[in-house]
Amino acid sequence: MIIQQISVFLENRAGQLLDVTTALAENQIDMQAINIAETADYGIARLIVDTPKKAMEILQEKGFILRLTPVVQAAVPDRPGGLNELLAAVAEAGIDIEYMYSAFHGQKNGLAYMVFRVEDTQRLDKVLQGLA
């Protein structure tokens, strides 16, 4: 399923991530996944939330620099080899994964959830639908 990811650019200083999570919490926005990448000077917090447009408005009002990116959320069988099978189908389709991370909105019906960033989200979504 194609969903929207918010990338928040953060200074590398204490409390920056807390500022983001506080703004979300105070506005009853449910964070469903987070991934943090960093360099020496800044970090990027990649967020999946239940209301991306509302979250973006709130974070922009707080002065954060943001970007909205389409990503693909995939259900993965929560068993040994489950992710491997999914990745084999992605590789067979010739799709390059830019990055991926796990979502923490829970496991349901024996499934875990991953978030994938690829160049062609529509194509990946079709490949994954074929696995279901």
PDB file of N, CA, C and O in Angstrom, residues 2-80:
ATOM      1  N   ILE A   2       0.581   2.198  -0.861  1.00  0.00           N
ATOM      2  CA  ILE A   2       1.353   3.430  -0.925  1.00  0.00           C
ATOM      3  C   ILE A   2       0.830   4.386   0.145  1.00  0.00           C
ATOM      4  O   ILE A   2      -0.373   4.609   0.260  1.00  0.00           O
ATOM      5  N   ILE A   3       1.766   4.896   0.940  1.00  0.00           N
ATOM      6  CA  ILE A   3       1.434   5.835   2.009  1.00  0.00           C
ATOM      7  C   ILE A   3       2.389   7.023   1.930  1.00  0.00           C
ATOM      8  O   ILE A   3       3.326   7.007   1.129  1.00  0.00           O
ATOM      9  N   GLN A   4       2.152   8.029   2.756  1.00  0.00           N
ATOM     10  CA  GLN A   4       2.992   9.229   2.756  1.00  0.00           C
ATOM     11  C   GLN A   4       3.928   9.228   3.961  1.00  0.00           C
ATOM     12  O   GLN A   4       3.505   8.957   5.089  1.00  0.00           O
ATOM     13  N   GLN A   5       5.166   9.536   3.702  1.00  0.00           N
ATOM     14  CA  GLN A   5       6.200   9.642   4.733  1.00  0.00           C
ATOM     15  C   GLN A   5       6.606  11.107   4.861  1.00  0.00           C
ATOM     16  O   GLN A   5       6.770  11.797   3.857  1.00  0.00           O
ATOM     17  N   ILE A   6       6.764  11.566   6.086  1.00  0.00           N
ATOM     18  CA  ILE A   6       7.255  12.910   6.330  1.00  0.00           C
ATOM     19  C   ILE A   6       8.721  12.809   6.718  1.00  0.00           C
ATOM     20  O   ILE A   6       9.071  12.095   7.657  1.00  0.00           O
ATOM     21  N   SER A   7       9.575  13.519   5.994  1.00  0.00           N
ATOM     22  CA  SER A   7      10.990  13.615   6.357  1.00  0.00           C
ATOM     23  C   SER A   7      11.191  14.965   7.034  1.00  0.00           C
ATOM     24  O   SER A   7      10.863  16.002   6.453  1.00  0.00           O
ATOM     25  N   VAL A   8      11.697  14.932   8.255  1.00  0.00           N
ATOM     26  CA  VAL A   8      11.929  16.147   9.034  1.00  0.00           C
ATOM     27  C   VAL A   8      13.440  16.325   9.171  1.00  0.00           C
ATOM     28  O   VAL A   8      14.123  15.432   9.665  1.00  0.00           O
ATOM     29  N   PHE A   9      13.943  17.477   8.739  1.00  0.00           N
ATOM     30  CA  PHE A   9      15.372  17.758   8.842  1.00  0.00           C
ATOM     31  C   PHE A   9      15.640  18.374  10.212  1.00  0.00           C
ATOM     32  O   PHE A   9      14.996  19.334  10.613  1.00  0.00           O
ATOM     33  N   LEU A  10      16.598  17.782  10.943  1.00  0.00           N
ATOM     34  CA  LEU A  10      16.876  18.175  12.317  1.00  0.00           C
ATOM     35  C   LEU A  10      18.334  18.581  12.488  1.00  0.00           C
ATOM     36  O   LEU A  10      19.222  17.942  11.930  1.00  0.00           O
ATOM     37  N   GLU A  11      18.551  19.599  13.286  1.00  0.00           N
ATOM     38  CA  GLU A  11      19.916  19.934  13.680  1.00  0.00           C
ATOM     39  C   GLU A  11      20.414  18.835  14.614  1.00  0.00           C
ATOM     40  O   GLU A  11      19.625  18.254  15.363  1.00  0.00           O
ATOM     41  N   ASN A  12      21.711  18.569  14.578  1.00  0.00           N
ATOM     42  CA  ASN A  12      22.287  17.609  15.518  1.00  0.00           C
ATOM     43  C   ASN A  12      22.528  18.314  16.847  1.00  0.00           C
ATOM     44  O   ASN A  12      23.624  18.782  17.137  1.00  0.00           O
ATOM     45  N   ARG A  13      21.452  18.412  17.628  1.00  0.00           N
ATOM     46  CA  ARG A  13      21.556  18.985  18.966  1.00  0.00           C
ATOM     47  C   ARG A  13      20.508  18.341  19.856  1.00  0.00           C
ATOM     48  O   ARG A  13      19.460  17.880  19.384  1.00  0.00           O
ATOM     49  N   ALA A  14      20.801  18.293  21.119  1.00  0.00           N
ATOM     50  CA  ALA A  14      19.913  17.653  22.087  1.00  0.00           C
ATOM     51  C   ALA A  14      18.531  18.308  22.055  1.00  0.00           C
ATOM     52  O   ALA A  14      18.409  19.531  22.013  1.00  0.00           O
ATOM     53  N   GLY A  15      17.497  17.479  22.066  1.00  0.00           N
ATOM     54  CA  GLY A  15      16.134  17.966  22.169  1.00  0.00           C
ATOM     55  C   GLY A  15      15.396  18.157  20.864  1.00  0.00           C
ATOM     56  O   GLY A  15      14.182  18.367  20.872  1.00  0.00           O
ATOM     57  N   GLN A  16      16.081  18.079  19.735  1.00  0.00           N
ATOM     58  CA  GLN A  16      15.411  18.299  18.447  1.00  0.00           C
ATOM     59  C   GLN A  16      14.333  17.251  18.186  1.00  0.00           C
ATOM     60  O   GLN A  16      13.224  17.602  17.806  1.00  0.00           O
ATOM     61  N   LEU A  17      14.644  15.983  18.395  1.00  0.00           N
ATOM     62  CA  LEU A  17      13.645  14.934  18.171  1.00  0.00           C
ATOM     63  C   LEU A  17      12.509  15.058  19.179  1.00  0.00           C
ATOM     64  O   LEU A  17      11.342  14.864  18.837  1.00  0.00           O
ATOM     65  N   LEU A  18      12.839  15.418  20.411  1.00  0.00           N
ATOM     66  CA  LEU A  18      11.806  15.635  21.422  1.00  0.00           C
ATOM     67  C   LEU A  18      10.838  16.731  20.991  1.00  0.00           C
ATOM     68  O   LEU A  18       9.626  16.620  21.197  1.00  0.00           O
ATOM     69  N   ASP A  19      11.347  17.791  20.363  1.00  0.00           N
ATOM     70  CA  ASP A  19      10.475  18.861  19.878  1.00  0.00           C
ATOM     71  C   ASP A  19       9.459  18.325  18.869  1.00  0.00           C
ATOM     72  O   ASP A  19       8.292  18.714  18.871  1.00  0.00           O
ATOM     73  N   VAL A  20       9.902  17.431  18.006  1.00  0.00           N
ATOM     74  CA  VAL A  20       9.016  16.832  17.005  1.00  0.00           C
ATOM     75  C   VAL A  20       7.966  15.958  17.681  1.00  0.00           C
ATOM     76  O   VAL A  20       6.765  16.106  17.443  1.00  0.00           O
ATOM     77  N   THR A  21       8.408  15.048  18.536  1.00  0.00           N
ATOM     78  CA  THR A  21       7.451  14.131  19.161  1.00  0.00           C
ATOM     79  C   THR A  21       6.498  14.856  20.103  1.00  0.00           C
ATOM     80  O   THR A  21       5.333  14.472  20.217  1.00  0.00           O
ATOM     81  N   THR A  22       6.956  15.918  20.742  1.00  0.00           N
ATOM     82  CA  THR A  22       6.074  16.702  21.608  1.00  0.00           C
ATOM     83  C   THR A  22       4.981  17.362  20.776  1.00  0.00           C
ATOM     84  O   THR A  22       3.799  17.326  21.150  1.00  0.00           O
ATOM     85  N   ALA A  23       5.347  17.963  19.668  1.00  0.00           N
ATOM     86  CA  ALA A  23       4.353  18.615  18.802  1.00  0.00           C
ATOM     87  C   ALA A  23       3.316  17.613  18.315  1.00  0.00           C
ATOM     88  O   ALA A  23       2.111  17.903  18.297  1.00  0.00           O
ATOM     89  N   LEU A  24       3.767  16.413  17.954  1.00  0.00           N
ATOM     90  CA  LEU A  24       2.829  15.385  17.504  1.00  0.00           C
ATOM     91  C   LEU A  24       1.933  14.926  18.647  1.00  0.00           C
ATOM     92  O   LEU A  24       0.707  14.816  18.488  1.00  0.00           O
ATOM     93  N   ALA A  25       2.522  14.661  19.798  1.00  0.00           N
ATOM     94  CA  ALA A  25       1.755  14.182  20.948  1.00  0.00           C
ATOM     95  C   ALA A  25       0.722  15.209  21.404  1.00  0.00           C
ATOM     96  O   ALA A  25      -0.427  14.853  21.693  1.00  0.00           O
ATOM     97  N   GLU A  26       1.115  16.471  21.457  1.00  0.00           N
ATOM     98  CA  GLU A  26       0.192  17.520  21.903  1.00  0.00           C
ATOM     99  C   GLU A  26      -0.997  17.684  20.964  1.00  0.00           C
ATOM    100  O   GLU A  26      -2.038  18.187  21.364  1.00  0.00           O
ATOM    101  N   ASN A  27      -0.845  17.238  19.732  1.00  0.00           N
ATOM    102  CA  ASN A  27      -1.915  17.358  18.743  1.00  0.00           C
ATOM    103  C   ASN A  27      -2.567  16.020  18.406  1.00  0.00           C
ATOM    104  O   ASN A  27      -3.231  15.890  17.384  1.00  0.00           O
ATOM    105  N   GLN A  28      -2.349  15.037  19.282  1.00  0.00           N
ATOM    106  CA  GLN A  28      -2.989  13.721  19.151  1.00  0.00           C
ATOM    107  C   GLN A  28      -2.705  13.044  17.804  1.00  0.00           C
ATOM    108  O   GLN A  28      -3.570  12.382  17.235  1.00  0.00           O
ATOM    109  N   ILE A  29      -1.487  13.204  17.309  1.00  0.00           N
ATOM    110  CA  ILE A  29      -1.079  12.556  16.067  1.00  0.00           C
ATOM    111  C   ILE A  29      -0.332  11.281  16.431  1.00  0.00           C
ATOM    112  O   ILE A  29       0.631  11.316  17.192  1.00  0.00           O
ATOM    113  N   ASP A  30      -0.787  10.169  15.886  1.00  0.00           N
ATOM    114  CA  ASP A  30      -0.225   8.864  16.198  1.00  0.00           C
ATOM    115  C   ASP A  30       0.938   8.552  15.261  1.00  0.00           C
ATOM    116  O   ASP A  30       0.761   8.467  14.048  1.00  0.00           O
ATOM    117  N   MET A  31       2.121   8.396  15.840  1.00  0.00           N
ATOM    118  CA  MET A  31       3.301   8.038  15.067  1.00  0.00           C
ATOM    119  C   MET A  31       3.327   6.514  14.935  1.00  0.00           C
ATOM    120  O   MET A  31       3.323   5.790  15.917  1.00  0.00           O
ATOM    121  N   GLN A  32       3.360   6.031  13.698  1.00  0.00           N
ATOM    122  CA  GLN A  32       3.285   4.601  13.434  1.00  0.00           C
ATOM    123  C   GLN A  32       4.617   3.983  13.061  1.00  0.00           C
ATOM    124  O   GLN A  32       4.782   2.773  13.130  1.00  0.00           O
ATOM    125  N   ALA A  33       5.568   4.821  12.646  1.00  0.00           N
ATOM    126  CA  ALA A  33       6.926   4.337  12.333  1.00  0.00           C
ATOM    127  C   ALA A  33       7.864   5.527  12.353  1.00  0.00           C
ATOM    128  O   ALA A  33       7.452   6.660  12.097  1.00  0.00           O
ATOM    129  N   ILE A  34       9.122   5.245  12.673  1.00  0.00           N
ATOM    130  CA  ILE A  34      10.148   6.291  12.650  1.00  0.00           C
ATOM    131  C   ILE A  34      11.474   5.654  12.257  1.00  0.00           C
ATOM    132  O   ILE A  34      11.764   4.505  12.615  1.00  0.00           O
ATOM    133  N   ASN A  35      12.242   6.400  11.498  1.00  0.00           N
ATOM    134  CA  ASN A  35      13.596   6.002  11.128  1.00  0.00           C
ATOM    135  C   ASN A  35      14.442   7.258  11.187  1.00  0.00           C
ATOM    136  O   ASN A  35      14.012   8.312  10.720  1.00  0.00           O
ATOM    137  N   ILE A  36      15.620   7.157  11.756  1.00  0.00           N
ATOM    138  CA  ILE A  36      16.482   8.326  11.859  1.00  0.00           C
ATOM    139  C   ILE A  36      17.804   8.034  11.180  1.00  0.00           C
ATOM    140  O   ILE A  36      18.447   7.012  11.448  1.00  0.00           O
ATOM    141  N   ALA A  37      18.184   8.944  10.286  1.00  0.00           N
ATOM    142  CA  ALA A  37      19.485   8.890   9.625  1.00  0.00           C
ATOM    143  C   ALA A  37      20.211  10.167  10.005  1.00  0.00           C
ATOM    144  O   ALA A  37      19.589  11.205  10.174  1.00  0.00           O
ATOM    145  N   GLU A  38      21.515  10.080  10.148  1.00  0.00           N
ATOM    146  CA  GLU A  38      22.244  11.279  10.573  1.00  0.00           C
ATOM    147  C   GLU A  38      23.561  11.419   9.847  1.00  0.00           C
ATOM    148  O   GLU A  38      24.106  10.468   9.318  1.00  0.00           O
ATOM    149  N   THR A  39      24.000  12.676   9.827  1.00  0.00           N
ATOM    150  CA  THR A  39      25.339  13.011   9.356  1.00  0.00           C
ATOM    151  C   THR A  39      25.976  13.818  10.482  1.00  0.00           C
ATOM    152  O   THR A  39      25.384  13.982  11.544  1.00  0.00           O
ATOM    153  N   ALA A  40      27.124  14.366  10.249  1.00  0.00           N
ATOM    154  CA  ALA A  40      27.798  15.135  11.303  1.00  0.00           C
ATOM    155  C   ALA A  40      27.023  16.400  11.676  1.00  0.00           C
ATOM    156  O   ALA A  40      27.045  16.826  12.823  1.00  0.00           O
ATOM    157  N   ASP A  41      26.323  16.992  10.717  1.00  0.00           N
ATOM    158  CA  ASP A  41      25.697  18.290  10.957  1.00  0.00           C
ATOM    159  C   ASP A  41      24.183  18.248  11.166  1.00  0.00           C
ATOM    160  O   ASP A  41      23.615  19.158  11.763  1.00  0.00           O
ATOM    161  N   TYR A  42      23.526  17.257  10.625  1.00  0.00           N
ATOM    162  CA  TYR A  42      22.067  17.214  10.731  1.00  0.00           C
ATOM    163  C   TYR A  42      21.580  15.773  10.695  1.00  0.00           C
ATOM    164  O   TYR A  42      22.321  14.851  10.380  1.00  0.00           O
ATOM    165  N   GLY A  43      20.307  15.619  11.013  1.00  0.00           N
ATOM    166  CA  GLY A  43      19.674  14.321  10.943  1.00  0.00           C
ATOM    167  C   GLY A  43      18.391  14.425  10.142  1.00  0.00           C
ATOM    168  O   GLY A  43      17.866  15.522   9.923  1.00  0.00           O
ATOM    169  N   ILE A  44      17.896  13.289   9.713  1.00  0.00           N
ATOM    170  CA  ILE A  44      16.605  13.229   9.035  1.00  0.00           C
ATOM    171  C   ILE A  44      15.766  12.206   9.779  1.00  0.00           C
ATOM    172  O   ILE A  44      16.146  11.037   9.887  1.00  0.00           O
ATOM    173  N   ALA A  45      14.645  12.663  10.311  1.00  0.00           N
ATOM    174  CA  ALA A  45      13.685  11.758  10.941  1.00  0.00           C
ATOM    175  C   ALA A  45      12.603  11.472   9.907  1.00  0.00           C
ATOM    176  O   ALA A  45      11.947  12.387   9.415  1.00  0.00           O
ATOM    177  N   ARG A  46      12.460  10.213   9.556  1.00  0.00           N
ATOM    178  CA  ARG A  46      11.421   9.809   8.604  1.00  0.00           C
ATOM    179  C   ARG A  46      10.262   9.250   9.422  1.00  0.00           C
ATOM    180  O   ARG A  46      10.447   8.306  10.194  1.00  0.00           O
ATOM    181  N   LEU A  47       9.091   9.830   9.243  1.00  0.00           N
ATOM    182  CA  LEU A  47       7.937   9.501  10.070  1.00  0.00           C
ATOM    183  C   LEU A  47       6.764   9.014   9.235  1.00  0.00           C
ATOM    184  O   LEU A  47       6.476   9.569   8.171  1.00  0.00           O
ATOM    185  N   ILE A  48       6.088   8.022   9.753  1.00  0.00           N
ATOM    186  CA  ILE A  48       4.782   7.618   9.243  1.00  0.00           C
ATOM    187  C   ILE A  48       3.810   7.942  10.369  1.00  0.00           C
ATOM    188  O   ILE A  48       4.001   7.487  11.514  1.00  0.00           O
ATOM    189  N   VAL A  49       2.805   8.749  10.062  1.00  0.00           N
ATOM    190  CA  VAL A  49       1.817   9.157  11.063  1.00  0.00           C
ATOM    191  C   VAL A  49       0.417   8.920  10.517  1.00  0.00           C
ATOM    192  O   VAL A  49       0.231   8.763   9.304  1.00  0.00           O
ATOM    193  N   ASP A  50      -0.563   8.937  11.419  1.00  0.00           N
ATOM    194  CA  ASP A  50      -1.933   8.676  10.986  1.00  0.00           C
ATOM    195  C   ASP A  50      -2.548   9.831  10.200  1.00  0.00           C
ATOM    196  O   ASP A  50      -3.449   9.612   9.394  1.00  0.00           O
ATOM    197  N   THR A  51      -2.085  11.053  10.405  1.00  0.00           N
ATOM    198  CA  THR A  51      -2.625  12.219   9.690  1.00  0.00           C
ATOM    199  C   THR A  51      -1.459  13.070   9.165  1.00  0.00           C
ATOM    200  O   THR A  51      -1.076  14.063   9.784  1.00  0.00           O
ATOM    201  N   PRO A  52      -0.877  12.684   8.021  1.00  0.00           N
ATOM    202  CA  PRO A  52       0.323  13.368   7.539  1.00  0.00           C
ATOM    203  C   PRO A  52       0.127  14.859   7.246  1.00  0.00           C
ATOM    204  O   PRO A  52       1.009  15.666   7.547  1.00  0.00           O
ATOM    205  N   LYS A  53      -0.995  15.249   6.651  1.00  0.00           N
ATOM    206  CA  LYS A  53      -1.185  16.666   6.329  1.00  0.00           C
ATOM    207  C   LYS A  53      -1.241  17.512   7.594  1.00  0.00           C
ATOM    208  O   LYS A  53      -0.618  18.573   7.672  1.00  0.00           O
ATOM    209  N   LYS A  54      -1.975  17.048   8.581  1.00  0.00           N
ATOM    210  CA  LYS A  54      -2.068  17.767   9.858  1.00  0.00           C
ATOM    211  C   LYS A  54      -0.688  17.844  10.515  1.00  0.00           C
ATOM    212  O   LYS A  54      -0.280  18.899  11.012  1.00  0.00           O
ATOM    213  N   ALA A  55       0.034  16.738  10.511  1.00  0.00           N
ATOM    214  CA  ALA A  55       1.374  16.712  11.113  1.00  0.00           C
ATOM    215  C   ALA A  55       2.307  17.690  10.406  1.00  0.00           C
ATOM    216  O   ALA A  55       3.065  18.416  11.062  1.00  0.00           O
ATOM    217  N   MET A  56       2.228  17.737   9.104  1.00  0.00           N
ATOM    218  CA  MET A  56       3.092  18.658   8.357  1.00  0.00           C
ATOM    219  C   MET A  56       2.775  20.109   8.698  1.00  0.00           C
ATOM    220  O   MET A  56       3.688  20.910   8.904  1.00  0.00           O
ATOM    221  N   GLU A  57       1.504  20.439   8.770  1.00  0.00           N
ATOM    222  CA  GLU A  57       1.113  21.810   9.123  1.00  0.00           C
ATOM    223  C   GLU A  57       1.670  22.199  10.486  1.00  0.00           C
ATOM    224  O   GLU A  57       2.236  23.283  10.659  1.00  0.00           O
ATOM    225  N   ILE A  58       1.522  21.307  11.448  1.00  0.00           N
ATOM    226  CA  ILE A  58       1.963  21.586  12.815  1.00  0.00           C
ATOM    227  C   ILE A  58       3.484  21.726  12.871  1.00  0.00           C
ATOM    228  O   ILE A  58       4.010  22.664  13.473  1.00  0.00           O
ATOM    229  N   LEU A  59       4.197  20.815  12.233  1.00  0.00           N
ATOM    230  CA  LEU A  59       5.656  20.860  12.265  1.00  0.00           C
ATOM    231  C   LEU A  59       6.207  22.063  11.494  1.00  0.00           C
ATOM    232  O   LEU A  59       7.193  22.671  11.910  1.00  0.00           O
ATOM    233  N   GLN A  60       5.549  22.434  10.400  1.00  0.00           N
ATOM    234  CA  GLN A  60       5.975  23.630   9.673  1.00  0.00           C
ATOM    235  C   GLN A  60       5.767  24.884  10.520  1.00  0.00           C
ATOM    236  O   GLN A  60       6.603  25.786  10.522  1.00  0.00           O
ATOM    237  N   GLU A  61       4.649  24.936  11.247  1.00  0.00           N
ATOM    238  CA  GLU A  61       4.403  26.067  12.151  1.00  0.00           C
ATOM    239  C   GLU A  61       5.490  26.174  13.212  1.00  0.00           C
ATOM    240  O   GLU A  61       5.810  27.266  13.675  1.00  0.00           O
ATOM    241  N   LYS A  62       6.074  25.041  13.596  1.00  0.00           N
ATOM    242  CA  LYS A  62       7.155  25.015  14.590  1.00  0.00           C
ATOM    243  C   LYS A  62       8.520  25.333  13.969  1.00  0.00           C
ATOM    244  O   LYS A  62       9.528  25.334  14.650  1.00  0.00           O
ATOM    245  N   GLY A  63       8.540  25.544  12.653  1.00  0.00           N
ATOM    246  CA  GLY A  63       9.776  25.943  11.989  1.00  0.00           C
ATOM    247  C   GLY A  63      10.606  24.815  11.414  1.00  0.00           C
ATOM    248  O   GLY A  63      11.735  25.041  10.969  1.00  0.00           O
ATOM    249  N   PHE A  64      10.090  23.607  11.399  1.00  0.00           N
ATOM    250  CA  PHE A  64      10.845  22.485  10.843  1.00  0.00           C
ATOM    251  C   PHE A  64      10.803  22.502   9.325  1.00  0.00           C
ATOM    252  O   PHE A  64       9.805  22.906   8.721  1.00  0.00           O
ATOM    253  N   ILE A  65      11.878  22.038   8.707  1.00  0.00           N
ATOM    254  CA  ILE A  65      11.951  21.861   7.267  1.00  0.00           C
ATOM    255  C   ILE A  65      11.520  20.432   6.977  1.00  0.00           C
ATOM    256  O   ILE A  65      12.065  19.482   7.558  1.00  0.00           O
ATOM    257  N   LEU A  66      10.537  20.270   6.077  1.00  0.00           N
ATOM    258  CA  LEU A  66       9.914  18.968   5.842  1.00  0.00           C
ATOM    259  C   LEU A  66       9.877  18.623   4.357  1.00  0.00           C
ATOM    260  O   LEU A  66       9.942  19.499   3.508  1.00  0.00           O
ATOM    261  N   ARG A  67       9.670  17.347   4.113  1.00  0.00           N
ATOM    262  CA  ARG A  67       9.394  16.871   2.762  1.00  0.00           C
ATOM    263  C   ARG A  67       8.431  15.695   2.871  1.00  0.00           C
ATOM    264  O   ARG A  67       8.588  14.836   3.749  1.00  0.00           O
ATOM    265  N   LEU A  68       7.454  15.649   1.992  1.00  0.00           N
ATOM    266  CA  LEU A  68       6.495  14.547   1.942  1.00  0.00           C
ATOM    267  C   LEU A  68       6.905  13.628   0.797  1.00  0.00           C
ATOM    268  O   LEU A  68       7.144  14.093  -0.324  1.00  0.00           O
ATOM    269  N   THR A  69       7.009  12.342   1.088  1.00  0.00           N
ATOM    270  CA  THR A  69       7.496  11.374   0.114  1.00  0.00           C
ATOM    271  C   THR A  69       6.577  10.164   0.087  1.00  0.00           C
ATOM    272  O   THR A  69       6.239   9.624   1.150  1.00  0.00           O
ATOM    273  N   PRO A  70       6.195   9.697  -1.105  1.00  0.00           N
ATOM    274  CA  PRO A  70       5.427   8.450  -1.159  1.00  0.00           C
ATOM    275  C   PRO A  70       6.355   7.259  -0.885  1.00  0.00           C
ATOM    276  O   PRO A  70       7.476   7.204  -1.400  1.00  0.00           O
ATOM    277  N   VAL A  71       5.896   6.347  -0.064  1.00  0.00           N
ATOM    278  CA  VAL A  71       6.612   5.113   0.248  1.00  0.00           C
ATOM    279  C   VAL A  71       5.611   3.966   0.191  1.00  0.00           C
ATOM    280  O   VAL A  71       4.402   4.187   0.109  1.00  0.00           O
ATOM    281  N   VAL A  72       6.120   2.769   0.250  1.00  0.00           N
ATOM    282  CA  VAL A  72       5.255   1.597   0.205  1.00  0.00           C
ATOM    283  C   VAL A  72       5.341   0.860   1.532  1.00  0.00           C
ATOM    284  O   VAL A  72       6.434   0.542   2.005  1.00  0.00           O
ATOM    285  N   GLN A  73       4.180   0.633   2.123  1.00  0.00           N
ATOM    286  CA  GLN A  73       4.095  -0.179   3.336  1.00  0.00           C
ATOM    287  C   GLN A  73       3.752  -1.603   2.916  1.00  0.00           C
ATOM    288  O   GLN A  73       2.820  -1.799   2.133  1.00  0.00           O
ATOM    289  N   ALA A  74       4.521  -2.550   3.391  1.00  0.00           N
ATOM    290  CA  ALA A  74       4.322  -3.939   2.987  1.00  0.00           C
ATOM    291  C   ALA A  74       4.145  -4.837   4.199  1.00  0.00           C
ATOM    292  O   ALA A  74       4.881  -4.720   5.172  1.00  0.00           O
ATOM    293  N   ALA A  75       3.169  -5.718   4.103  1.00  0.00           N
ATOM    294  CA  ALA A  75       2.993  -6.746   5.116  1.00  0.00           C
ATOM    295  C   ALA A  75       3.980  -7.869   4.816  1.00  0.00           C
ATOM    296  O   ALA A  75       4.110  -8.310   3.672  1.00  0.00           O
ATOM    297  N   VAL A  76       4.687  -8.305   5.847  1.00  0.00           N
ATOM    298  CA  VAL A  76       5.703  -9.345   5.701  1.00  0.00           C
ATOM    299  C   VAL A  76       5.342 -10.484   6.645  1.00  0.00           C
ATOM    300  O   VAL A  76       5.066 -10.241   7.823  1.00  0.00           O
ATOM    301  N   PRO A  77       5.322 -11.719   6.157  1.00  0.00           N
ATOM    302  CA  PRO A  77       5.053 -12.830   7.072  1.00  0.00           C
ATOM    303  C   PRO A  77       6.054 -12.813   8.231  1.00  0.00           C
ATOM    304  O   PRO A  77       7.265 -12.763   8.014  1.00  0.00           O
ATOM    305  N   ASP A  78       5.537 -12.814   9.442  1.00  0.00           N
ATOM    306  CA  ASP A  78       6.380 -12.749  10.637  1.00  0.00           C
ATOM    307  C   ASP A  78       6.843 -14.154  11.008  1.00  0.00           C
ATOM    308  O   ASP A  78       6.333 -14.773  11.934  1.00  0.00           O
ATOM    309  N   ARG A  79       7.806 -14.638  10.227  1.00  0.00           N
ATOM    310  CA  ARG A  79       8.390 -15.966  10.429  1.00  0.00           C
ATOM    311  C   ARG A  79       9.753 -15.981   9.762  1.00  0.00           C
ATOM    312  O   ARG A  79      10.034 -15.114   8.926  1.00  0.00           O
ATOM    313  N   PRO A  80      10.600 -16.921  10.111  1.00  0.00           N
ATOM    314  CA  PRO A  80      11.906 -16.986   9.459  1.00  0.00           C
ATOM    315  C   PRO A  80      11.759 -17.073   7.936  1.00  0.00           C
ATOM    316  O   PRO A  80      10.969 -17.871   7.429  1.00  0.00           O
TER     317      PRO A  80
END
